[in-house]
Short mmCIF file of C-alpha atoms and ligand atoms in Angstrom, two decimals:
data_model
loop_
_atom_site.label_atom_id
_atom_site.label_comp_id
_atom_site.label_asym_id
_atom_site.label_seq_id
_atom_site.Cartn_x
_atom_site.Cartn_y
_atom_site.Cartn_z
CA MET A 27 0.00 0.00 0.00
CA LYS A 28 1.43 3.39 -0.94
CA GLU A 29 -0.76 5.43 1.40
CA SER A 30 -1.32 5.19 5.14
CA VAL A 31 -4.93 4.40 6.03
CA GLY A 32 -6.68 5.29 9.27
CA PHE A 33 -9.90 3.89 10.70
CA ILE A 34 -12.05 5.89 13.10
CA GLY A 35 -14.04 3.07 14.70
CA ALA A 36 -12.66 -0.42 15.30
CA GLY A 37 -15.85 -2.47 15.03
CA ASN A 38 -17.02 -5.24 12.71
CA MET A 39 -16.43 -3.45 9.42
CA ALA A 40 -12.98 -2.09 10.27
CA HIS A 41 -12.04 -5.57 11.48
CA ALA A 42 -13.32 -7.24 8.28
CA ILE A 43 -11.52 -4.81 5.97
CA VAL A 44 -8.22 -4.95 7.89
CA GLU A 45 -8.38 -8.75 7.95
CA GLY A 46 -9.04 -8.83 4.20
CA TRP A 47 -6.21 -6.39 3.40
CA LEU A 48 -3.64 -8.16 5.55
CA GLY A 49 -4.80 -11.56 4.29
CA LYS A 50 -4.31 -10.41 0.70
CA GLY A 51 -1.02 -8.62 1.45
CA LEU A 52 -2.55 -5.32 0.29
CA ALA A 53 -1.35 -3.45 3.37
CA LYS A 54 1.18 -3.77 6.15
CA PRO A 55 0.19 -3.39 9.82
CA ASP A 56 2.46 -0.35 10.26
CA GLU A 57 0.53 1.50 7.52
CA ILE A 58 -2.83 1.11 9.29
CA PHE A 59 -3.90 3.44 12.13
CA VAL A 60 -6.99 2.85 14.24
CA SER A 61 -8.91 4.65 16.99
CA ASN A 62 -12.08 3.72 18.85
CA ARG A 63 -14.45 5.24 21.41
CA THR A 64 -13.61 2.63 24.07
CA PRO A 65 -10.47 0.50 24.32
CA GLY A 66 -11.84 -3.09 24.13
CA LYS A 67 -12.13 -3.64 20.35
CA LEU A 68 -9.06 -1.53 19.74
CA GLN A 69 -6.91 -3.82 21.88
CA ARG A 70 -8.27 -6.89 20.11
CA LEU A 71 -7.44 -5.39 16.71
CA GLU A 72 -3.94 -4.49 17.89
CA GLU A 73 -3.30 -7.96 19.36
CA GLN A 74 -4.65 -9.80 16.33
CA PHE A 75 -3.20 -7.71 13.51
CA LYS A 76 -0.44 -5.57 15.11
CA VAL A 77 -1.94 -2.41 13.60
CA GLN A 78 -1.04 1.03 14.99
CA VAL A 79 -3.39 2.17 17.72
CA CYS A 80 -4.12 5.86 18.29
CA SER A 81 -5.57 7.13 21.55
CA THR A 82 -7.60 9.83 19.76
CA ASN A 83 -9.52 10.17 16.50
CA GLU A 84 -7.45 13.25 15.80
CA GLY A 85 -4.30 11.11 15.97
CA VAL A 86 -5.68 8.87 13.22
CA VAL A 87 -6.52 11.86 11.03
CA GLU A 88 -3.04 13.36 11.46
CA LYS A 89 -1.26 10.12 10.52
CA SER A 90 -3.37 8.98 7.56
CA ASP A 91 -3.50 9.82 3.86
CA VAL A 92 -6.84 8.04 3.66
CA VAL A 93 -9.32 8.19 6.56
CA ILE A 94 -12.10 5.62 6.83
CA LEU A 95 -15.03 6.62 9.02
CA ALA A 96 -16.14 3.24 10.37
CA VAL A 97 -18.63 4.31 13.04
CA LYS A 98 -22.40 3.81 13.10
CA PRO A 99 -24.38 6.55 11.27
CA GLN A 100 -25.74 7.90 14.57
CA ASP A 101 -22.16 8.29 15.92
CA LEU A 102 -20.66 9.96 12.86
CA GLU A 103 -21.29 13.57 13.80
CA THR A 104 -19.86 13.16 17.33
CA ALA A 105 -16.83 11.32 15.95
CA VAL A 106 -15.76 14.11 13.59
CA GLU A 107 -17.36 17.41 14.64
CA ASN A 108 -14.67 18.46 17.14
CA ILE A 109 -11.77 17.38 14.97
CA SER A 110 -13.00 18.47 11.55
CA SER A 111 -10.26 21.11 11.32
CA ALA A 112 -7.60 18.34 11.56
CA PHE A 113 -8.65 16.98 8.15
CA THR A 114 -6.74 18.37 5.18
CA GLU A 115 -8.13 19.08 1.74
CA ASP A 116 -5.93 16.43 0.10
CA GLN A 117 -7.00 13.54 2.28
CA LEU A 118 -9.28 10.91 0.84
CA VAL A 119 -12.13 10.43 3.32
CA ILE A 120 -14.28 7.32 3.02
CA SER A 121 -17.47 6.99 5.03
CA LEU A 122 -19.01 3.57 5.70
CA ALA A 123 -21.99 5.05 7.53
CA ALA A 124 -25.12 3.53 6.05
CA GLY A 125 -27.62 6.06 4.76
CA VAL A 126 -25.39 9.12 5.29
CA LYS A 127 -25.28 11.05 2.03
CA LEU A 128 -22.26 12.77 0.48
CA ARG A 129 -23.98 16.13 0.95
CA LYS A 130 -24.06 15.55 4.72
CA LEU A 131 -20.42 14.43 4.75
CA LYS A 132 -19.39 17.57 2.90
CA LYS A 133 -21.24 19.63 5.52
CA LEU A 134 -19.33 17.86 8.30
CA LEU A 135 -15.96 18.14 6.53
CA PRO A 136 -16.25 21.20 4.28
CA GLN A 137 -12.54 21.51 3.51
CA CYS A 138 -12.16 17.90 2.29
CA ARG A 139 -12.10 17.76 -1.50
CA ASN A 140 -12.16 13.97 -1.90
CA LEU A 141 -15.11 12.27 -0.28
CA VAL A 142 -16.34 8.73 -0.81
CA ARG A 143 -19.47 7.05 0.47
CA LEU A 144 -18.85 3.34 0.60
CA MET A 145 -21.24 0.51 1.28
CA ALA A 146 -19.42 -2.58 2.44
CA ASN A 147 -20.24 -5.87 4.11
CA THR A 148 -18.39 -8.26 6.42
CA PRO A 149 -17.72 -11.10 3.92
CA ALA A 150 -14.85 -8.74 2.98
CA LYS A 151 -12.78 -10.67 5.53
CA VAL A 152 -12.90 -13.74 3.28
CA MET A 153 -12.55 -11.76 0.01
CA LYS A 154 -16.27 -12.19 -0.77
CA GLY A 155 -17.41 -8.70 0.13
CA SER A 156 -19.83 -6.56 -1.86
CA PHE A 157 -18.90 -2.90 -2.20
CA ALA A 158 -20.70 0.03 -3.83
CA TYR A 159 -19.29 3.53 -3.74
CA CYS A 160 -20.03 7.03 -4.93
CA THR A 161 -17.73 10.04 -4.90
CA LEU A 162 -17.56 13.77 -4.49
CA GLY A 163 -14.41 15.50 -5.72
CA ASP A 164 -11.37 13.86 -7.30
CA SER A 165 -12.99 10.67 -8.48
CA LEU A 166 -9.81 9.45 -10.24
CA ARG A 167 -8.04 9.21 -6.90
CA ALA A 168 -11.00 7.49 -5.28
CA ASP A 169 -11.41 5.09 -8.23
CA SER A 170 -7.74 4.16 -8.09
CA PHE A 171 -7.92 3.50 -4.32
CA MET A 172 -11.07 1.41 -4.68
CA ASP A 173 -9.53 -0.59 -7.55
CA ARG A 174 -6.39 -1.33 -5.54
CA MET A 175 -7.82 -1.89 -2.08
CA PHE A 176 -11.44 -3.02 -2.42
CA LYS A 177 -11.72 -4.87 -5.73
CA PRO A 178 -9.46 -7.66 -4.39
CA LEU A 179 -11.84 -8.06 -1.42
CA GLY A 180 -14.90 -8.85 -3.52
CA PHE A 181 -17.45 -7.47 -5.94
CA THR A 182 -16.92 -3.68 -6.24
CA ILE A 183 -18.98 -1.24 -8.27
CA LYS A 184 -19.29 2.53 -8.61
CA LEU A 185 -22.88 3.81 -8.55
CA ASP A 186 -24.61 7.17 -8.51
CA GLU A 187 -26.00 8.10 -5.13
CA GLY A 188 -29.73 7.43 -5.18
CA ASP A 189 -32.29 4.65 -5.17
CA ALA A 190 -29.99 2.02 -6.71
CA PHE A 191 -27.28 2.80 -4.17
CA GLU A 192 -29.76 2.38 -1.32
CA ALA A 193 -31.04 -0.91 -2.75
CA PHE A 194 -27.46 -2.17 -3.06
CA SER A 195 -26.81 -1.15 0.55
CA VAL A 196 -29.83 -2.95 1.91
CA ALA A 197 -29.32 -6.11 -0.15
CA SER A 198 -25.62 -6.37 0.66
CA SER A 199 -25.71 -5.57 4.39
CA ALA A 200 -29.11 -6.73 5.64
CA GLY A 201 -29.00 -9.34 2.88
CA VAL A 202 -26.27 -11.30 4.65
CA GLY A 203 -28.55 -11.58 7.69
CA PHE A 204 -31.50 -12.57 5.49
CA VAL A 205 -29.49 -15.41 3.95
CA TYR A 206 -28.52 -16.63 7.44
CA GLU A 207 -32.21 -16.59 8.40
CA LEU A 208 -32.96 -18.99 5.54
CA MET A 209 -29.96 -21.12 6.46
CA ILE A 210 -31.12 -21.42 10.08
CA TYR A 211 -34.46 -22.95 9.05
CA TRP A 212 -32.69 -25.14 6.47
CA GLN A 213 -30.46 -26.57 9.20
CA GLU A 214 -33.35 -26.96 11.66
CA TRP A 215 -35.35 -29.03 9.18
CA LEU A 216 -32.37 -31.32 8.60
CA GLU A 217 -31.87 -31.78 12.35
CA GLU A 218 -35.55 -32.59 12.83
CA HIS A 219 -35.04 -35.39 10.33
CA GLY A 220 -32.14 -36.95 12.17
CA LEU A 221 -28.97 -35.26 10.97
CA ASP A 222 -26.66 -34.22 13.77
CA PRO A 223 -26.22 -30.42 14.12
CA GLU A 224 -22.72 -30.36 12.63
CA THR A 225 -23.67 -32.36 9.55
CA ALA A 226 -26.86 -30.34 9.14
CA GLN A 227 -24.91 -27.07 9.32
CA GLN A 228 -22.24 -28.27 6.88
CA LEU A 229 -24.86 -29.46 4.38
CA THR A 230 -26.69 -26.13 4.66
CA ILE A 231 -23.50 -24.12 4.12
CA HIS A 232 -22.39 -26.25 1.19
CA THR A 233 -25.79 -26.06 -0.50
CA PHE A 234 -25.75 -22.23 -0.40
CA LEU A 235 -22.07 -22.12 -1.32
CA GLY A 236 -22.51 -24.63 -4.17
CA ALA A 237 -25.49 -22.80 -5.64
CA SER A 238 -23.67 -19.44 -5.42
CA GLU A 239 -20.37 -20.73 -6.82
CA LEU A 240 -22.16 -22.42 -9.71
CA ALA A 241 -24.04 -19.22 -10.50
CA LEU A 242 -20.80 -17.22 -10.27
CA ARG A 243 -19.06 -19.50 -12.74
CA SER A 244 -21.98 -19.75 -15.14
CA GLY A 245 -21.15 -16.52 -16.98
CA THR A 246 -24.15 -14.71 -18.34
CA GLN A 247 -26.72 -17.37 -17.52
CA SER A 248 -29.62 -15.91 -15.60
CA LEU A 249 -30.67 -17.28 -12.21
CA GLU A 250 -33.96 -18.39 -13.78
CA GLU A 251 -32.04 -20.47 -16.35
CA LEU A 252 -29.89 -22.02 -13.64
CA GLN A 253 -32.97 -22.82 -11.60
CA SER A 254 -34.76 -24.44 -14.54
CA ARG A 255 -31.73 -26.72 -15.08
CA VAL A 256 -32.22 -28.26 -11.66
CA THR A 257 -36.02 -28.39 -11.86
CA SER A 258 -37.52 -31.26 -13.81
CA LYS A 259 -41.24 -31.24 -14.48
CA LYS A 260 -43.18 -32.99 -11.72
CA GLY A 261 -39.92 -33.63 -9.85
CA ILE A 262 -39.12 -32.96 -6.20
CA THR A 263 -37.67 -29.47 -6.77
CA ALA A 264 -40.76 -28.43 -8.74
CA ALA A 265 -43.03 -29.68 -5.95
CA GLY A 266 -41.16 -27.69 -3.30
CA LEU A 267 -40.93 -24.56 -5.45
CA ALA A 268 -44.68 -24.64 -6.06
CA SER A 269 -45.18 -24.47 -2.30
CA MET A 270 -42.69 -21.64 -1.89
CA ARG A 271 -44.57 -19.63 -4.51
CA GLU A 272 -47.98 -20.51 -3.11
CA LEU A 273 -46.81 -19.26 0.29
CA GLU A 274 -45.55 -16.08 -1.42
CA ILE A 275 -41.87 -16.10 -0.58
CA GLU A 276 -41.41 -13.24 -3.08
CA ARG A 277 -43.83 -11.00 -1.18
CA LEU A 278 -42.14 -11.88 2.10
CA LEU A 279 -38.71 -10.95 0.77
CA ARG A 280 -39.86 -7.74 -0.89
CA TYR A 281 -41.55 -6.68 2.34
CA SER A 282 -38.39 -7.43 4.33
CA PHE A 283 -36.18 -5.43 1.93
CA GLU A 284 -38.57 -2.48 2.10
CA LYS A 285 -38.58 -2.58 5.92
CA SER A 286 -34.77 -2.56 5.97
CA ALA A 287 -34.67 0.32 3.48
CA LEU A 288 -37.01 2.29 5.70
CA ARG A 289 -34.82 1.66 8.76
CA ASP A 290 -31.76 2.67 6.72
CA ARG A 291 -33.38 6.05 6.04
CA GLU A 292 -34.45 6.44 9.69
CA LEU A 293 -30.92 5.72 10.98
CA ALA A 294 -29.44 8.30 8.64
CA GLN A 295 -31.87 10.90 10.04
CA GLU A 296 -31.19 10.15 13.73
N1 LIG B 280 -21.39 -4.60 9.78
C1 LIG B 280 -21.92 -4.62 8.57
O1 LIG B 280 -22.23 -5.67 8.01
C2 LIG B 280 -22.14 -3.31 7.83
C3 LIG B 280 -22.71 -3.39 6.56
C4 LIG B 280 -22.91 -2.21 5.86
C5 LIG B 280 -22.55 -1.00 6.42
N2 LIG B 280 -22.00 -0.95 7.64
C6 LIG B 280 -21.66 0.37 8.17
O2 LIG B 280 -20.33 0.35 8.64
C7 LIG B 280 -20.21 1.22 9.76
C8 LIG B 280 -19.55 0.46 10.88
O3 LIG B 280 -20.38 -0.64 11.22
P1 LIG B 280 -19.89 -1.78 12.18
O4 LIG B 280 -20.77 -2.95 11.95
O5 LIG B 280 -18.43 -1.92 12.09
O6 LIG B 280 -20.28 -1.12 13.59
P2 LIG B 280 -19.68 -1.48 15.02
O7 LIG B 280 -19.21 -2.89 15.06
O8 LIG B 280 -20.67 -1.03 16.03
O9 LIG B 280 -18.39 -0.53 15.09
C9 LIG B 280 -18.48 0.83 15.22
C10 LIG B 280 -17.34 1.26 16.11
O10 LIG B 280 -17.32 2.67 16.16
C11 LIG B 280 -16.87 3.02 17.45
N3 LIG B 280 -17.23 4.40 17.73
C12 LIG B 280 -18.44 4.93 18.01
N4 LIG B 280 -18.35 6.25 18.22
C13 LIG B 280 -17.04 6.58 18.08
C14 LIG B 280 -16.32 7.78 18.18
N5 LIG B 280 -16.91 8.94 18.48
N6 LIG B 280 -14.99 7.75 17.98
C15 LIG B 280 -14.35 6.58 17.69
N7 LIG B 280 -15.00 5.40 17.57
C16 LIG B 280 -16.32 5.40 17.77
C17 LIG B 280 -17.54 2.05 18.38
O11 LIG B 280 -16.85 2.02 19.61
P3 LIG B 280 -17.36 1.18 20.89
O12 LIG B 280 -16.53 -0.07 20.90
O13 LIG B 280 -17.05 2.06 22.04
O14 LIG B 280 -18.80 0.91 20.72
C18 LIG B 280 -17.46 0.75 17.55
O15 LIG B 280 -16.32 -0.01 17.85
C19 LIG B 280 -21.62 1.68 10.12
O16 LIG B 280 -21.79 3.02 9.74
C20 LIG B 280 -22.53 0.78 9.34
O17 LIG B 280 -23.66 1.49 8.91
C21 LIG B 280 -21.80 -2.09 8.37
#
């Protein structure tokens, strides 16, 4: 990594990104600076990855070419308002805060010329993250950083800020939890039918992984095409799918996505 990177906030996302970067050899621990509100997570990050710990957020800002704001949306203002003058106009500032728009970031850090709003998710730690970003200012610099540091951690795309960006955010962050919800019931059904918990969990994981990996490697084939390949007329898959549709799984999912999108907007307002 050519630039030093600082994280304000040492929670789940900072942890996932640092783990991904170090795992891929994209950064060295002495190029990463981290601060946190309370010491617990900070110590864990230092012990696990040997990154540089700063006792204040200001310390992170002073030492970093790129500053990543990795706090919850409701904590963002408090995290930067008293130290906004420490930011310089040349720094690249990347906010992970869900729902917080570039316009709001610019208001908080008026002198910063290069602002990025990034949506990320925790599968970044195993290089299977999903990232969407939009920029204000020098987008060449931001694009180059995203290409170098985030593309290797998963699927990365630049989007305009708006409805599509919000949908991406909800599907990639809440979506991971939704998939686990399905997996929990999958495993439970297997256990009820006699599989031990470990086997049931492994089968569940491998079914989701297998379906995803196959889809990933099937080029331009649509999900509908892939599904029809494993669904013979009057077969067992067709029988189960008919029930899923009768019970309106589509409506259930749409409703859940909309609820998450609503909460995303509420959190950004708080
Ligand atoms: N996790 C996900 O899957 C995910 C997905 C999409 C987007 N995001 C976004 O990523 C951001 C980080 O999420 P997360 O899951 O990593 O949250 P998290 O685990 O709660 O981490 C946030 C960290 O910020 C720290 N913090 C709060 N106020 C601070 C302040 N004033 N100064 C310094 N540190 C402060 C907290 O410290 P304490 O230890 O004292 O609480 C906590 O460790 C959020 O904005 C979220 O919307 C997360």
